[in-house]
GROMACS .gro file of C-alpha atoms in nm:
model
  161
    1MET     CA    1  10.886  11.507  11.686
    2PRO     CA    2  11.077  11.192  11.594
    3THR     CA    3  11.307  11.205  11.296
    4ALA     CA    4  11.211  10.988  11.003
    5SER     CA    5  11.468  10.724  10.918
    6THR     CA    6  11.342  10.699  10.562
    7VAL     CA    7  11.558  10.822  10.277
    8ILE     CA    8  11.458  10.802   9.911
    9GLY     CA    9  11.698  10.567   9.732
   10GLN     CA   10  11.785  10.370  10.045
   11LEU     CA   11  11.648  10.050  10.196
   12ALA     CA   12  11.310  10.110  10.358
   13PRO     CA   13  11.313  10.032  10.731
   14ASP     CA   14  11.193   9.674  10.779
   15PHE     CA   15  10.934   9.593  11.043
   16GLU     CA   16  10.696   9.324  11.160
   17LEU     CA   17  10.343   9.408  11.273
   18PRO     CA   18  10.031   9.205  11.346
   19GLY     CA   19   9.813   9.195  11.035
   20SER     CA   20   9.448   9.140  10.965
   21GLY     CA   21   9.385   8.768  10.965
   22GLY     CA   22   9.596   8.734  11.279
   23LYS     CA   23   9.942   8.669  11.136
   24GLY     CA   24  10.258   8.878  11.161
   25VAL     CA   25  10.349   9.072  10.848
   26LYS     CA   26  10.710   9.167  10.768
   27LEU     CA   27  10.785   9.427  10.504
   28SER     CA   28  11.080   9.219  10.381
   29ASP     CA   29  10.841   8.928  10.305
   30TYR     CA   30  10.725   9.127  10.002
   31ARG     CA   31  11.061   9.146   9.824
   32GLY     CA   32  11.002   9.084   9.456
   33SER     CA   33  10.690   9.305   9.461
   34ARG     CA   34  10.643   9.677   9.493
   35VAL     CA   35  10.481   9.777   9.822
   36LEU     CA   36  10.252  10.075   9.863
   37LEU     CA   37  10.270  10.129  10.239
   38TYR     CA   38  10.009  10.375  10.356
   39PHE     CA   39   9.965  10.519  10.703
   40TYR     CA   40   9.624  10.649  10.805
   41PRO     CA   41   9.486  10.788  11.133
   42LYS     CA   42   9.182  10.576  11.222
   43ASP     CA   43   8.956  10.297  11.094
   44LEU     CA   44   8.591  10.371  11.016
   45THR     CA   45   8.631  10.750  10.993
   46SER     CA   46   8.516  10.947  10.692
   47SER     CA   47   8.846  11.030  10.519
   48CYS     CA   48   9.011  10.701  10.612
   49SER     CA   49   8.713  10.505  10.479
   50THR     CA   50   8.720  10.703  10.154
   51GLN     CA   51   9.092  10.638  10.117
   52ALA     CA   52   9.059  10.264  10.188
   53CYS     CA   53   8.769  10.231   9.943
   54ASP     CA   54   8.967  10.417   9.675
   55PHE     CA   55   9.253  10.170   9.725
   56ARG     CA   56   8.998   9.885   9.716
   57ASP     CA   57   8.849  10.010   9.390
   58LYS     CA   58   9.193  10.030   9.222
   59HIS     CA   59   9.332   9.717   9.390
   60MET     CA   60   9.332   9.505   9.073
   61GLU     CA   61   9.520   9.776   8.882
   62PHE     CA   62   9.786   9.793   9.153
   63GLU     CA   63   9.807   9.413   9.156
   64GLY     CA   64   9.854   9.416   8.778
   65LEU     CA   65  10.158   9.637   8.835
   66ASN     CA   66  10.307   9.388   9.086
   67THR     CA   67  10.218   9.622   9.374
   68VAL     CA   68  10.098   9.508   9.717
   69ILE     CA   69   9.897   9.752   9.931
   70LEU     CA   70   9.955   9.754  10.308
   71GLY     CA   71   9.761   9.991  10.534
   72VAL     CA   72   9.894  10.085  10.880
   73SER     CA   73   9.715  10.259  11.167
   74PRO     CA   74   9.733  10.249  11.548
   75ASP     CA   75   9.398  10.067  11.564
   76PRO     CA   76   9.387   9.715  11.714
   77LEU     CA   77   9.327   9.413  11.489
   78LYS     CA   78   8.966   9.376  11.605
   79GLN     CA   79   8.893   9.724  11.471
   80HIS     CA   80   9.074   9.644  11.145
   81ASP     CA   81   8.856   9.334  11.105
   82LYS     CA   82   8.540   9.548  11.133
   83PHE     CA   83   8.681   9.798  10.883
   84ILE     CA   84   8.771   9.524  10.633
   85ALA     CA   85   8.431   9.354  10.671
   86LYS     CA   86   8.233   9.677  10.636
   87TYR     CA   87   8.408   9.788  10.315
   88GLY     CA   88   8.526   9.457  10.164
   89LEU     CA   89   8.892   9.559  10.170
   90PRO     CA   90   9.106   9.310   9.974
   91PHE     CA   91   9.442   9.406  10.130
   92GLN     CA   92   9.615   9.371  10.467
   93LEU     CA   93   9.573   9.624  10.744
   94LEU     CA   94   9.849   9.627  11.003
   95SER     CA   95   9.815   9.722  11.367
   96ASP     CA   96  10.079   9.964  11.498
   97VAL     CA   97   9.925  10.017  11.844
   98GLU     CA   98  10.253  10.139  11.996
   99HIS     CA   99  10.312  10.357  11.684
  100LEU     CA  100  10.674  10.241  11.661
  101VAL     CA  101  10.663  10.188  11.284
  102ALA     CA  102  10.481  10.520  11.240
  103GLU     CA  103  10.762  10.686  11.435
  104THR     CA  104  11.027  10.511  11.226
  105TYR     CA  105  10.863  10.641  10.908
  106GLY     CA  106  10.824  10.988  11.061
  107VAL     CA  107  10.445  11.000  11.039
  108TRP     CA  108  10.367  11.001  11.414
  109GLN     CA  109  10.353  11.375  11.478
  110GLN     CA  110  10.190  11.647  11.680
  111LYS     CA  111   9.857  11.746  11.529
  112GLN     CA  112   9.591  11.997  11.620
  113MET     CA  113   9.211  11.982  11.600
  114TYR     CA  114   8.959  12.220  11.753
  115GLY     CA  115   9.242  12.402  11.931
  116LYS     CA  116   9.370  12.088  12.105
  117GLN     CA  117   9.711  11.938  12.036
  118TYR     CA  118   9.766  11.564  12.028
  119MET     CA  119   9.994  11.303  11.875
  120GLY     CA  120   9.869  11.107  11.576
  121ILE     CA  121   9.934  10.973  11.229
  122VAL     CA  122   9.992  11.220  10.948
  123ARG     CA  123   9.835  11.056  10.642
  124SER     CA  124  10.127  10.943  10.423
  125THR     CA  125  10.213  10.682  10.161
  126PHE     CA  126  10.548  10.524  10.074
  127LEU     CA  127  10.638  10.334   9.758
  128ILE     CA  128  10.898  10.062   9.808
  129ASP     CA  129  11.041   9.882   9.505
  130GLU     CA  130  11.094   9.509   9.448
  131ASN     CA  131  11.435   9.525   9.620
  132GLY     CA  132  11.307   9.699   9.934
  133ILE     CA  133  11.431  10.045   9.829
  134LEU     CA  134  11.215  10.347   9.913
  135VAL     CA  135  11.152  10.514   9.578
  136HIS     CA  136  10.881  10.772   9.652
  137GLU     CA  137  10.683  10.919   9.938
  138TRP     CA  138  10.371  11.129   9.968
  139ARG     CA  139  10.356  11.297  10.311
  140GLY     CA  140  10.071  11.490  10.470
  141LEU     CA  141   9.854  11.416  10.171
  142ARG     CA  142   9.490  11.482  10.094
  143VAL     CA  143   9.276  11.180  10.008
  144LYS     CA  144   9.114  11.327   9.696
  145GLY     CA  145   9.315  11.229   9.391
  146HIS     CA  146   9.593  11.058   9.585
  147ILE     CA  147   9.526  10.698   9.486
  148GLU     CA  148   9.510  10.792   9.117
  149ALA     CA  149   9.835  10.991   9.152
  150ALA     CA  150  10.008  10.693   9.317
  151LEU     CA  151   9.878  10.457   9.049
  152ASN     CA  152  10.000  10.689   8.771
  153TYR     CA  153  10.341  10.718   8.934
  154ILE     CA  154  10.374  10.338   8.955
  155ARG     CA  155  10.260  10.302   8.591
  156GLU     CA  156  10.533  10.548   8.485
  157GLN     CA  157  10.794  10.357   8.687
  158ALA     CA  158  10.682  10.027   8.534
  159GLU     CA  159  10.711  10.170   8.181
  160GLN     CA  160  11.065  10.292   8.250
  161SER     CA  161  11.189   9.956   8.376
   0.00000   0.00000   0.00000
């Protein structure tokens, strides 16, 4: 299993990935805004669709807190486009086909389903502040209640600053 190079309180690892809409997206392009970077296993699956729709439904609240949502999975852009169109997702989805960014963030791990082992994304979310510093992470999370928990955490951070 690769070692995560993410440390709370330090600069989040920068990256550039192809994004929905066909343009490259760099994490550092979002300096000045908080970034909620979420990694999910696969477009158009039950839990991933629920998670994306929960983010969609709270998108305006995140935006009001100067927070950009970026979703990352190993799916190709064509699949992301279908996912965005089907659910009306108002945020960027990034394609990490080679799972290099997932490895950097330590979310590409061995998993098991129906007795078979395989490598895949462990559902995780990272909060990066306006200066590019990793301030919080939720690893191996469950979808239910996560988006609300992340929103509440960001609200608390905003009130303290």
